[in-house]
mmCIF file of C-alpha atoms in Angstrom:
data_model
loop_
_atom_site.group_PDB
_atom_site.id
_atom_site.type_symbol
_atom_site.label_atom_id
_atom_site.label_comp_id
_atom_site.label_asym_id
_atom_site.label_seq_id
_atom_site.Cartn_x
_atom_site.Cartn_y
_atom_site.Cartn_z
ATOM 1 C CA MET A 236 44.193 256.442 38.759
ATOM 2 C CA LYS A 237 46.437 254.074 38.707
ATOM 3 C CA LEU A 238 48.760 251.991 41.117
ATOM 4 C CA LEU A 239 52.134 253.334 41.940
ATOM 5 C CA PHE A 240 54.695 250.929 40.869
ATOM 6 C CA LEU A 241 58.357 250.336 41.656
ATOM 7 C CA LEU A 242 60.676 249.160 38.740
ATOM 8 C CA ALA A 243 64.193 249.125 40.394
ATOM 9 C CA GLY A 244 67.083 249.824 38.009
ATOM 10 C CA LEU A 245 64.392 248.177 35.249
ATOM 11 C CA VAL A 246 63.089 249.109 31.853
ATOM 12 C CA PRO A 247 59.421 249.872 32.216
ATOM 13 C CA GLY A 248 58.337 248.382 29.329
ATOM 14 C CA ALA A 249 60.568 245.030 29.110
ATOM 15 C CA LEU A 250 60.151 243.784 32.649
ATOM 16 C CA ARG A 251 56.429 244.030 33.790
ATOM 17 C CA ALA A 252 56.164 240.362 35.148
ATOM 18 C CA GLN A 253 58.629 241.478 37.220
ATOM 19 C CA GLN A 254 57.677 244.249 38.611
ATOM 20 C CA ILE A 255 56.398 244.915 42.346
ATOM 21 C CA GLN A 256 53.653 247.083 43.182
ATOM 22 C CA LEU A 257 53.473 248.742 46.313
ATOM 23 C CA LEU A 258 50.502 250.447 47.689
ATOM 24 C CA THR A 259 50.211 253.571 50.641
ATOM 25 C CA LEU A 260 46.958 253.968 52.558
ATOM 26 C CA GLU A 261 46.681 257.212 51.583
ATOM 27 C CA GLN A 262 46.307 255.239 47.342
ATOM 28 C CA ALA A 263 43.971 253.064 48.445
ATOM 29 C CA GLN A 264 41.246 255.677 50.354
ATOM 30 C CA GLU A 265 41.928 257.437 47.092
ATOM 31 C CA LEU A 266 41.257 254.950 44.627
ATOM 32 C CA ALA A 267 38.403 253.645 46.725
ATOM 33 C CA GLN A 268 36.745 256.414 46.838
ATOM 34 C CA GLN A 269 36.485 256.791 43.519
ATOM 35 C CA ASN A 270 35.599 253.568 42.561
ATOM 36 C CA TYR A 271 32.688 253.787 45.330
ATOM 37 C CA PRO A 272 29.374 253.973 43.862
ATOM 38 C CA ILE A 273 27.917 256.719 45.904
ATOM 39 C CA THR A 274 30.842 259.201 44.565
ATOM 40 C CA ARG A 275 28.618 259.652 41.276
ATOM 41 C CA GLN A 276 25.866 260.235 43.510
ATOM 42 C CA ARG A 277 27.547 263.577 43.738
ATOM 43 C CA ALA A 278 26.590 264.502 39.643
ATOM 44 C CA LEU A 279 23.527 263.550 40.009
ATOM 45 C CA LEU A 280 22.406 265.161 42.095
ATOM 46 C CA ARG A 281 24.307 268.371 40.548
ATOM 47 C CA GLN A 282 22.517 267.914 37.739
ATOM 48 C CA ALA A 283 18.663 267.101 39.441
ATOM 49 C CA GLU A 284 19.632 270.894 41.034
ATOM 50 C CA GLU A 285 19.945 272.006 37.176
ATOM 51 C CA TYR A 286 16.972 270.804 36.047
ATOM 52 C CA THR A 287 15.004 272.245 39.261
ATOM 53 C CA LEU A 288 16.911 275.666 39.127
ATOM 54 C CA GLU A 289 15.661 275.803 35.887
ATOM 55 C CA ASN A 290 12.437 275.159 36.268
ATOM 56 C CA LEU A 291 11.733 277.232 39.088
ATOM 57 C CA ASN A 292 13.544 279.968 36.630
ATOM 58 C CA ARG A 293 10.755 279.608 34.415
ATOM 59 C CA GLY A 294 7.941 280.611 37.206
ATOM 60 C CA TYR A 295 9.198 284.166 35.571
ATOM 61 C CA LEU A 296 8.114 283.716 32.172
ATOM 62 C CA PRO A 297 4.719 284.592 30.998
ATOM 63 C CA GLN A 298 2.433 282.078 31.003
ATOM 64 C CA LEU A 299 0.182 281.084 28.400
ATOM 65 C CA ALA A 300 -3.292 278.679 28.742
ATOM 66 C CA PHE A 301 -5.198 278.657 25.775
ATOM 67 C CA ILE A 302 -9.348 277.901 26.514
ATOM 68 C CA GLY A 303 -12.277 276.272 25.100
ATOM 69 C CA GLN A 304 -15.499 276.372 25.907
ATOM 70 C CA ALA A 305 -19.276 275.387 24.853
ATOM 71 C CA THR A 306 -22.808 275.465 26.679
ATOM 72 C CA HIS A 307 -26.167 275.092 27.040
ATOM 73 C CA GLN A 308 -27.988 277.215 29.908
ATOM 74 C CA SER A 309 -31.804 276.441 31.089
ATOM 75 C CA ASP A 310 -32.144 280.301 31.202
ATOM 76 C CA VAL A 311 -30.945 283.470 30.253
ATOM 77 C CA THR A 312 -31.290 287.514 31.413
ATOM 78 C CA GLU A 313 -33.993 289.123 29.425
ATOM 79 C CA VAL A 314 -35.101 292.558 30.200
ATOM 80 C CA PRO A 315 -38.864 292.725 31.833
ATOM 81 C CA VAL A 316 -39.563 295.819 29.587
ATOM 82 C CA ARG A 317 -41.483 296.691 26.181
ATOM 83 C CA LEU A 318 -40.035 300.170 24.753
ATOM 84 C CA PRO A 319 -42.080 300.694 21.777
ATOM 85 C CA ASN A 320 -39.804 300.921 18.204
ATOM 86 C CA LEU A 321 -36.643 299.048 20.862
ATOM 87 C CA GLU A 322 -35.960 295.828 20.912
ATOM 88 C CA ILE A 323 -34.414 294.586 23.288
ATOM 89 C CA PRO A 324 -32.688 291.771 22.985
ATOM 90 C CA THR A 325 -32.070 288.708 23.979
ATOM 91 C CA PRO A 326 -28.111 286.675 24.836
ATOM 92 C CA PRO A 327 -28.883 282.929 23.273
ATOM 93 C CA LYS A 328 -29.010 280.124 25.784
ATOM 94 C CA GLU A 329 -26.312 278.266 23.381
ATOM 95 C CA GLN A 330 -23.661 279.865 24.213
ATOM 96 C CA TYR A 331 -19.635 279.551 23.130
ATOM 97 C CA LYS A 332 -15.766 280.653 23.537
ATOM 98 C CA LEU A 333 -12.380 280.316 22.355
ATOM 99 C CA THR A 334 -10.329 282.465 24.921
ATOM 100 C CA ALA A 335 -5.854 282.819 25.104
ATOM 101 C CA ASP A 336 -4.932 283.978 28.796
ATOM 102 C CA VAL A 337 -1.055 285.314 29.419
ATOM 103 C CA SER A 338 -0.069 286.187 32.567
ATOM 104 C CA GLN A 339 2.760 287.636 33.757
ATOM 105 C CA VAL A 340 4.408 287.556 37.411
ATOM 106 C CA VAL A 341 5.077 290.941 38.588
ATOM 107 C CA TYR A 342 5.889 290.312 42.479
ATOM 108 C CA ASP A 343 5.675 286.547 44.176
ATOM 109 C CA GLY A 344 6.005 287.636 47.428
ATOM 110 C CA GLY A 345 9.806 286.134 46.906
ATOM 111 C CA LEU A 346 8.451 282.199 46.637
ATOM 112 C CA ILE A 347 10.432 281.498 43.893
ATOM 113 C CA ARG A 348 13.632 283.003 44.872
ATOM 114 C CA GLN A 349 13.113 281.126 48.595
ATOM 115 C CA GLN A 350 12.368 277.564 46.638
ATOM 116 C CA LYS A 351 15.294 278.099 44.509
ATOM 117 C CA LYS A 352 17.577 278.569 47.924
ATOM 118 C CA VAL A 353 15.683 275.596 49.294
ATOM 119 C CA GLU A 354 16.418 273.572 46.318
ATOM 120 C CA GLN A 355 20.398 274.346 46.485
ATOM 121 C CA LEU A 356 20.467 273.889 50.382
ATOM 122 C CA ASN A 357 19.524 271.080 49.885
ATOM 123 C CA THR A 358 21.422 269.817 47.494
ATOM 124 C CA VAL A 359 24.123 270.682 49.840
ATOM 125 C CA LEU A 360 22.852 268.628 52.208
ATOM 126 C CA GLU A 361 22.430 265.967 50.294
ATOM 127 C CA GLU A 362 26.152 265.844 49.177
ATOM 128 C CA GLN A 363 27.221 266.112 52.865
ATOM 129 C CA LYS A 364 25.202 262.438 53.338
ATOM 130 C CA VAL A 365 27.592 261.221 50.389
ATOM 131 C CA GLU A 366 30.492 262.859 53.198
ATOM 132 C CA VAL A 367 29.307 260.960 55.772
ATOM 133 C CA GLU A 368 29.004 257.758 53.828
ATOM 134 C CA LEU A 369 32.950 257.883 52.571
ATOM 135 C CA HIS A 370 34.050 258.461 55.841
ATOM 136 C CA LYS A 371 32.833 255.326 56.364
ATOM 137 C CA LEU A 372 34.004 253.493 54.009
ATOM 138 C CA ARG A 373 37.674 255.627 54.337
ATOM 139 C CA ASP A 374 37.257 253.911 58.057
ATOM 140 C CA HIS A 375 36.396 250.454 56.521
ATOM 141 C CA VAL A 376 39.260 250.325 53.993
ATOM 142 C CA ASN A 377 41.535 251.321 56.578
ATOM 143 C CA GLN A 378 40.835 248.165 58.491
ATOM 144 C CA LEU A 379 41.519 246.343 55.447
ATOM 145 C CA TYR A 380 44.609 248.033 55.170
ATOM 146 C CA LEU A 381 45.988 247.626 58.630
ATOM 147 C CA GLY A 382 44.560 243.975 58.530
ATOM 148 C CA ILE A 383 46.687 242.408 55.851
ATOM 149 C CA LEU A 384 49.723 244.366 57.471
ATOM 150 C CA LEU A 385 49.179 242.410 60.669
ATOM 151 C CA LEU A 386 48.709 239.298 58.580
ATOM 152 C CA ASP A 387 52.689 240.124 57.015
ATOM 153 C CA GLY A 388 54.186 240.850 60.003
ATOM 154 C CA GLN A 389 52.753 237.106 61.259
ATOM 155 C CA LEU A 390 53.977 235.911 57.920
ATOM 156 C CA GLU A 391 57.696 237.347 58.465
ATOM 157 C CA GLN A 392 57.461 235.608 62.009
ATOM 158 C CA VAL A 393 55.941 232.740 60.659
ATOM 159 C CA LYS A 394 59.095 232.648 58.352
ATOM 160 C CA LEU A 395 61.548 232.971 61.305
ATOM 161 C CA VAL A 396 59.864 230.196 63.111
ATOM 162 C CA GLN A 397 60.493 227.653 60.052
ATOM 163 C CA GLN A 398 64.390 229.670 59.878
ATOM 164 C CA ASP A 399 64.610 228.285 64.023
ATOM 165 C CA LEU A 400 62.907 224.372 62.947
ATOM 166 C CA GLU A 401 65.384 223.489 60.058
ATOM 167 C CA THR A 402 67.888 225.475 61.310
ATOM 168 C CA GLY A 403 67.121 222.482 64.398
ATOM 169 C CA ILE A 404 66.467 219.756 61.941
ATOM 170 C CA ARG A 405 70.021 219.898 60.236
ATOM 171 C CA LYS A 406 71.288 220.154 63.643
ATOM 172 C CA VAL A 407 69.070 217.237 65.569
ATOM 173 C CA GLU A 408 69.669 214.894 62.145
ATOM 174 C CA ALA A 409 73.661 215.457 62.875
ATOM 175 C CA GLN A 410 73.657 214.252 65.961
ATOM 176 C CA VAL A 411 71.141 211.613 64.610
ATOM 177 C CA LYS A 412 73.838 210.344 62.538
ATOM 178 C CA ASN A 413 76.517 210.451 64.957
ATOM 179 C CA GLY A 414 74.582 208.591 67.758
ATOM 180 C CA VAL A 415 74.179 211.374 70.302
ATOM 181 C CA SER A 416 70.747 211.771 69.806
ATOM 182 C CA PHE A 417 67.183 209.930 68.855
ATOM 183 C CA MET A 418 65.293 209.769 66.157
ATOM 184 C CA SER A 419 62.528 210.616 68.125
ATOM 185 C CA ASN A 420 63.888 214.204 68.933
ATOM 186 C CA LEU A 421 64.020 214.787 64.619
ATOM 187 C CA TYR A 422 60.436 213.526 63.960
ATOM 188 C CA LEU A 423 59.347 215.429 66.338
ATOM 189 C CA LEU A 424 61.091 218.588 65.017
ATOM 190 C CA GLN A 425 59.471 217.388 61.639
ATOM 191 C CA ALA A 426 56.161 217.469 62.798
ATOM 192 C CA GLU A 427 56.426 220.806 64.388
ATOM 193 C CA LEU A 428 58.122 222.534 60.639
ATOM 194 C CA LEU A 429 55.025 221.003 58.923
ATOM 195 C CA LYS A 430 52.186 222.388 61.618
ATOM 196 C CA ASN A 431 54.154 225.872 61.321
ATOM 197 C CA ASN A 432 53.786 224.823 56.609
ATOM 198 C CA GLN A 433 50.425 225.016 57.900
ATOM 199 C CA ARG A 434 50.324 227.997 59.753
ATOM 200 C CA LEU A 435 51.894 229.845 57.231
ATOM 201 C CA ALA A 436 49.431 228.209 54.306
ATOM 202 C CA GLU A 437 46.393 229.428 56.789
ATOM 203 C CA LEU A 438 47.793 233.203 57.187
ATOM 204 C CA GLN A 439 48.713 233.222 53.448
ATOM 205 C CA ALA A 440 45.041 232.242 52.082
ATOM 206 C CA SER A 441 43.856 234.868 54.957
ATOM 207 C CA ARG A 442 45.546 237.425 53.359
ATOM 208 C CA ASN A 443 45.129 236.504 49.724
ATOM 209 C CA ALA A 444 41.149 236.977 50.524
ATOM 210 C CA THR A 445 41.529 240.255 52.350
ATOM 211 C CA LEU A 446 43.618 241.046 49.221
ATOM 212 C CA GLN A 447 41.305 240.239 47.517
ATOM 213 C CA THR A 448 38.201 242.106 49.456
ATOM 214 C CA LEU A 449 40.418 245.650 49.228
ATOM 215 C CA GLY A 450 40.441 244.994 45.892
ATOM 216 C CA LEU A 451 37.118 245.014 45.084
ATOM 217 C CA TYR A 452 35.915 247.987 47.088
ATOM 218 C CA LEU A 453 39.885 249.852 45.035
ATOM 219 C CA GLY A 454 37.757 249.003 41.723
ATOM 220 C CA GLU A 455 41.711 247.097 40.510
ATOM 221 C CA PRO A 456 42.464 243.749 41.756
ATOM 222 C CA LEU A 457 45.496 242.837 43.600
ATOM 223 C CA ASP A 458 47.922 240.827 43.280
ATOM 224 C CA GLU A 459 49.633 238.600 46.154
ATOM 225 C CA ASN A 460 52.817 240.034 45.589
ATOM 226 C CA VAL A 461 51.535 243.583 46.151
ATOM 227 C CA VAL A 462 53.364 245.346 48.687
ATOM 228 C CA LEU A 463 51.702 247.484 50.899
ATOM 229 C CA ALA A 464 53.304 250.560 52.636
ATOM 230 C CA THR A 465 53.057 250.939 56.790
ATOM 231 C CA PRO A 466 52.121 254.140 57.043
ATOM 232 C CA ALA A 467 54.253 256.342 58.991
ATOM 233 C CA ALA A 468 53.391 256.954 62.515
ATOM 234 C CA THR A 469 50.704 259.415 63.461
ATOM 235 C CA GLU A 470 51.032 261.809 66.040
ATOM 236 C CA VAL A 471 48.250 262.362 68.469
ATOM 237 C CA TYR A 472 46.972 265.136 69.921
ATOM 238 C CA ASP A 473 44.274 265.954 72.107
ATOM 239 C CA HIS A 474 43.494 269.203 71.650
ATOM 240 C CA LYS A 475 42.331 268.939 67.866
ATOM 241 C CA GLN A 476 38.855 270.081 67.572
ATOM 242 C CA ILE A 477 36.552 266.940 65.729
ATOM 243 C CA GLN A 478 36.005 267.856 62.051
ATOM 244 C CA ARG A 479 33.702 264.850 61.053
ATOM 245 C CA PRO A 480 31.130 265.255 57.956
ATOM 246 C CA GLU A 481 28.562 264.944 60.138
ATOM 247 C CA LEU A 482 28.356 267.785 62.080
ATOM 248 C CA LYS A 483 28.562 269.857 58.697
ATOM 249 C CA LEU A 484 25.592 267.549 57.957
ATOM 250 C CA TYR A 485 24.077 268.491 60.764
ATOM 251 C CA ALA A 486 25.026 272.860 59.977
ATOM 252 C CA SER A 487 23.548 272.018 56.501
ATOM 253 C CA GLN A 488 20.374 270.276 57.802
ATOM 254 C CA GLN A 489 19.931 273.722 60.429
ATOM 255 C CA THR A 490 20.225 276.117 57.001
ATOM 256 C CA LEU A 491 18.405 274.462 54.894
ATOM 257 C CA LEU A 492 15.755 274.488 58.416
ATOM 258 C CA GLU A 493 15.749 278.281 58.513
ATOM 259 C CA GLN A 494 15.368 278.684 54.746
ATOM 260 C CA GLN A 495 12.247 276.483 54.484
ATOM 261 C CA ASN A 496 11.159 279.713 57.382
ATOM 262 C CA LYS A 497 11.502 282.154 55.150
ATOM 263 C CA LEU A 498 9.741 280.200 51.917
ATOM 264 C CA LEU A 499 7.416 279.549 54.525
ATOM 265 C CA LEU A 500 6.311 283.352 54.969
ATOM 266 C CA ALA A 501 6.740 284.060 51.185
ATOM 267 C CA ARG A 502 3.974 281.316 50.021
ATOM 268 C CA ASN A 503 1.944 283.954 52.588
ATOM 269 C CA MET A 504 2.671 286.739 50.670
ATOM 270 C CA PRO A 505 0.226 288.266 48.608
ATOM 271 C CA ARG A 506 1.122 288.458 44.971
ATOM 272 C CA THR A 507 0.730 290.608 41.548
ATOM 273 C CA SER A 508 0.416 289.972 37.794
ATOM 274 C CA LEU A 509 -0.124 291.416 34.738
ATOM 275 C CA PHE A 510 -2.806 289.864 32.323
ATOM 276 C CA GLY A 511 -4.289 289.353 29.338
ATOM 277 C CA GLN A 512 -7.465 288.048 27.725
ATOM 278 C CA SER A 513 -8.540 287.946 24.307
ATOM 279 C CA GLY A 514 -11.079 285.060 22.668
ATOM 280 C CA TYR A 515 -13.643 284.911 19.968
ATOM 281 C CA GLY A 516 -17.067 283.918 21.189
ATOM 282 C CA LYS A 517 -21.183 284.219 21.128
ATOM 283 C CA PRO A 518 -22.010 286.303 23.163
ATOM 284 C CA GLY A 519 -18.676 288.806 23.057
ATOM 285 C CA LEU A 520 -17.902 290.955 25.768
ATOM 286 C CA ASN A 521 -21.196 292.979 24.796
ATOM 287 C CA PHE A 522 -24.341 290.024 26.129
ATOM 288 C CA LEU A 523 -27.024 292.160 24.277
ATOM 289 C CA LEU A 524 -24.992 291.436 21.028
ATOM 290 C CA ASN A 525 -26.420 288.505 19.784
ATOM 291 C CA LYS A 526 -23.589 287.514 17.544
ATOM 292 C CA ALA A 527 -20.092 286.350 17.622
ATOM 293 C CA ASP A 528 -17.644 288.458 18.493
ATOM 294 C CA TRP A 529 -13.473 288.988 19.477
ATOM 295 C CA TRP A 530 -12.490 290.700 22.339
ATOM 296 C CA TYR A 531 -9.794 291.354 24.781
ATOM 297 C CA ILE A 532 -9.349 292.114 28.638
ATOM 298 C CA GLY A 533 -6.602 294.024 30.368
ATOM 299 C CA GLY A 534 -5.455 294.593 33.503
ATOM 300 C CA LEU A 535 -3.266 294.102 36.989
ATOM 301 C CA ARG A 536 -4.301 291.322 38.959
ATOM 302 C CA LEU A 537 -4.133 290.861 42.958
ATOM 303 C CA ASN A 538 -3.610 288.085 44.394
ATOM 304 C CA TRP A 539 -3.768 286.430 48.233
ATOM 305 C CA SER A 540 -4.597 283.317 49.755
ATOM 306 C CA LEU A 541 -5.016 283.767 53.449
ATOM 307 C CA GLY A 542 -6.099 280.087 53.719
ATOM 308 C CA ASN A 543 -2.063 279.086 54.883
ATOM 309 C CA PHE A 544 -1.946 281.632 57.757
ATOM 310 C CA TYR A 545 -4.569 278.943 59.039
ATOM 311 C CA THR A 546 -1.876 276.300 59.895
ATOM 312 C CA TYR A 547 1.214 278.831 59.516
ATOM 313 C CA ARG A 548 1.980 279.125 63.471
ATOM 314 C CA ASN A 549 1.944 275.288 63.656
ATOM 315 C CA ASP A 550 3.640 274.559 59.956
ATOM 316 C CA LYS A 551 6.650 276.855 62.198
ATOM 317 C CA ASN A 552 6.265 274.995 64.995
ATOM 318 C CA LEU A 553 7.233 272.284 63.248
ATOM 319 C CA ILE A 554 10.174 273.584 61.563
ATOM 320 C CA ASP A 555 11.194 274.835 65.304
ATOM 321 C CA VAL A 556 10.587 270.943 66.371
ATOM 322 C CA SER A 557 12.927 269.424 63.675
ATOM 323 C CA GLN A 558 15.542 272.480 64.201
ATOM 324 C CA GLN A 559 15.627 270.940 67.807
ATOM 325 C CA LEU A 560 15.478 267.718 67.253
ATOM 326 C CA THR A 561 18.557 267.874 64.922
ATOM 327 C CA GLU A 562 20.081 270.001 67.473
ATOM 328 C CA LEU A 563 19.764 266.911 69.880
ATOM 329 C CA GLN A 564 21.305 264.632 67.314
ATOM 330 C CA ARG A 565 24.768 266.983 67.213
ATOM 331 C CA GLU A 566 24.766 267.014 71.229
ATOM 332 C CA THR A 567 24.349 263.277 70.962
ATOM 333 C CA PHE A 568 26.741 262.603 68.224
ATOM 334 C CA LEU A 569 29.606 264.843 69.922
ATOM 335 C CA LEU A 570 28.973 263.203 73.259
ATOM 336 C CA ASN A 571 29.899 259.818 71.780
ATOM 337 C CA THR A 572 32.373 261.079 69.718
ATOM 338 C CA ASN A 573 34.363 262.440 72.624
ATOM 339 C CA ALA A 574 33.297 259.106 74.443
ATOM 340 C CA GLN A 575 34.851 257.416 72.008
ATOM 341 C CA LEU A 576 38.432 259.677 71.663
ATOM 342 C CA THR A 577 39.019 259.379 75.371
ATOM 343 C CA GLN A 578 38.712 255.779 75.352
ATOM 344 C CA GLN A 579 41.155 255.663 71.887
ATOM 345 C CA LEU A 580 43.583 257.687 74.026
ATOM 346 C CA SER A 581 43.534 255.552 76.539
ATOM 347 C CA GLU A 582 43.817 253.198 74.668
ATOM 348 C CA ILE A 583 47.219 254.435 72.915
ATOM 349 C CA ASP A 584 48.615 255.470 76.159
ATOM 350 C CA LYS A 585 48.377 251.575 77.207
ATOM 351 C CA LEU A 586 49.981 250.078 74.083
ATOM 352 C CA GLN A 587 52.371 252.630 74.286
ATOM 353 C CA GLN A 588 53.455 251.054 77.493
ATOM 354 C CA LEU A 589 53.359 247.400 76.760
ATOM 355 C CA LEU A 590 55.489 248.273 73.808
ATOM 356 C CA GLU A 591 57.689 249.026 75.808
ATOM 357 C CA ALA A 592 57.944 246.107 77.758
ATOM 358 C CA ASP A 593 57.477 243.848 74.934
ATOM 359 C CA ARG A 594 60.631 245.183 73.063
ATOM 360 C CA GLU A 595 62.751 244.167 76.227
ATOM 361 C CA ILE A 596 61.043 240.218 76.604
ATOM 362 C CA VAL A 597 61.442 239.823 72.303
ATOM 363 C CA THR A 598 65.556 240.624 73.401
ATOM 364 C CA LEU A 599 65.737 238.667 76.737
ATOM 365 C CA ARG A 600 63.607 235.598 75.150
ATOM 366 C CA GLU A 601 65.772 235.656 71.398
ATOM 367 C CA LYS A 602 68.996 235.485 73.997
ATOM 368 C CA VAL A 603 67.377 232.530 75.503
ATOM 369 C CA LYS A 604 66.961 230.898 72.203
ATOM 370 C CA THR A 605 70.449 231.506 70.835
ATOM 371 C CA ALA A 606 71.769 229.797 74.164
ATOM 372 C CA ALA A 607 69.450 227.212 73.465
ATOM 373 C CA ASN A 608 70.260 226.656 69.925
ATOM 374 C CA ALA A 609 74.078 226.171 70.820
ATOM 375 C CA GLN A 610 72.722 223.623 74.067
ATOM 376 C CA LEU A 611 70.757 221.843 71.264
ATOM 377 C CA THR A 612 73.846 221.591 69.366
ATOM 378 C CA ASN A 613 76.144 220.141 72.657
ATOM 379 C CA GLY A 614 73.473 217.959 73.080
ATOM 380 C CA VAL A 615 72.694 219.442 76.665
ATOM 381 C CA ILE A 616 69.270 219.721 75.915
ATOM 382 C CA THR A 617 66.187 217.909 74.164
ATOM 383 C CA ALA A 618 64.225 218.778 71.252
ATOM 384 C CA ASN A 619 61.821 219.332 73.336
ATOM 385 C CA ASP A 620 63.226 222.304 75.694
ATOM 386 C CA TYR A 621 64.582 223.935 72.462
ATOM 387 C CA LEU A 622 61.341 223.993 70.908
ATOM 388 C CA ARG A 623 59.841 225.434 73.599
ATOM 389 C CA GLU A 624 62.580 228.575 73.699
ATOM 390 C CA VAL A 625 61.729 228.774 70.106
ATOM 391 C CA TYR A 626 58.025 229.471 70.989
ATOM 392 C CA ALA A 627 58.902 231.399 73.408
ATOM 393 C CA GLU A 628 60.487 233.986 71.454
ATOM 394 C CA ASP A 629 57.787 233.499 68.665
ATOM 395 C CA GLN A 630 54.831 234.042 71.316
ATOM 396 C CA ALA A 631 56.910 237.297 71.918
ATOM 397 C CA ARG A 632 57.558 238.702 68.916
ATOM 398 C CA GLN A 633 53.782 237.660 67.854
ATOM 399 C CA THR A 634 52.812 240.154 70.574
ATOM 400 C CA LEU A 635 55.056 242.676 70.045
ATOM 401 C CA ILE A 636 53.911 242.516 66.408
ATOM 402 C CA LEU A 637 49.761 242.774 67.466
ATOM 403 C CA HIS A 638 50.952 245.881 69.748
ATOM 404 C CA GLN A 639 52.519 247.522 67.100
ATOM 405 C CA LEU A 640 49.692 247.751 64.658
ATOM 406 C CA GLN A 641 46.929 247.933 66.921
ATOM 407 C CA LEU A 642 49.043 251.052 68.511
ATOM 408 C CA LEU A 643 49.162 252.121 64.786
ATOM 409 C CA GLN A 644 45.499 251.315 64.216
ATOM 410 C CA ALA A 645 44.520 252.813 66.877
ATOM 411 C CA LYS A 646 46.525 256.271 66.181
ATOM 412 C CA ILE A 647 44.811 256.171 62.343
ATOM 413 C CA ASN A 648 41.209 255.663 64.442
ATOM 414 C CA TYR A 649 41.975 258.321 66.484
ATOM 415 C CA LYS A 650 42.889 260.938 63.407
ATOM 416 C CA THR A 651 39.766 259.310 61.486
ATOM 417 C CA THR A 652 37.384 260.242 64.437
ATOM 418 C CA LEU A 653 38.105 263.152 64.718
ATOM 419 C CA GLY A 654 37.301 263.429 61.284
ATOM 420 C CA TYR A 655 41.020 264.834 59.823
#
């Protein structure tokens, strides 16, 4: 998805150089998620799951094996009886055989089915880990985006101070020409204007650097003229439930552990299979016949390994411990998150109160500066006095801008902490 452009009254194809880029926080988050390398992990996880399930399904297919063997043994079975007119052959000490074995699972205790479920749940778990990382990315993008908005507000205020200083310089220049003011007053204002220009350059450099960093996350370079839309005011409700991806991760871990319990049980179940074996060798099934022959065997095989029962109880206990550890991690996460939400609510309430006072202070400071401007015109106050009032209003406005952005950031952080 590309950045949206506002083209005010212009034909899109003809005025690309004059277009104004507009970026919203939602677009920034979406672009960052699309560009973040870990996002591509989802497709790889699904691909790995597909291959694994395919291999597990092949466990239901007939299994074919070819076996060749040639042996020499030190002794063979002999019948220690000699009968008249009857010769009982003695098997050869050199024997060989080539066989083909075929087996087909009839019942495996549900082992393959449980293994498939474990693999599917493991994929869900890994995908949820990706969601946790993307949530962290979202928070990081928020900080960069809001940091640029704060710099934008500071740049606007610096430009307002520049206008006040330029107004003061024009008035003092006129007074110097008329001989009612000293050149030192003019030099003072000009020096302050240069300092203000330095501040403007520093803020612009910081904005460009932050824009470049944000552009790296979005996968698209951002021009210095890009306009970042201020997010709409977010309502804060302290009764909403936490919907963080970490909680889904803990739930996925518990589900996987429960499934591993079922797999553990399936591994201890008996297995039955049909089998067939055919071969050619010397001797054949009739070992008393001292010549090569074809032969075959078929039947039903039961296999029940009891060795797994030795470790079954400990294996089950290990899974139980893992479940308890996961639950403890979940409780710890909820405790820390609720504590963070409580602090954020308190911060939001504090900033709302500070903003009310900030607006009143700015109104009063603006009136004082306007009066000082008139006094400077009439030569009642010096340039120093005028500068003091200009910077007092500037400080009040800077504080207002800072608190406004801090409140917006606190509300967005609260919403992000909740998982919305």
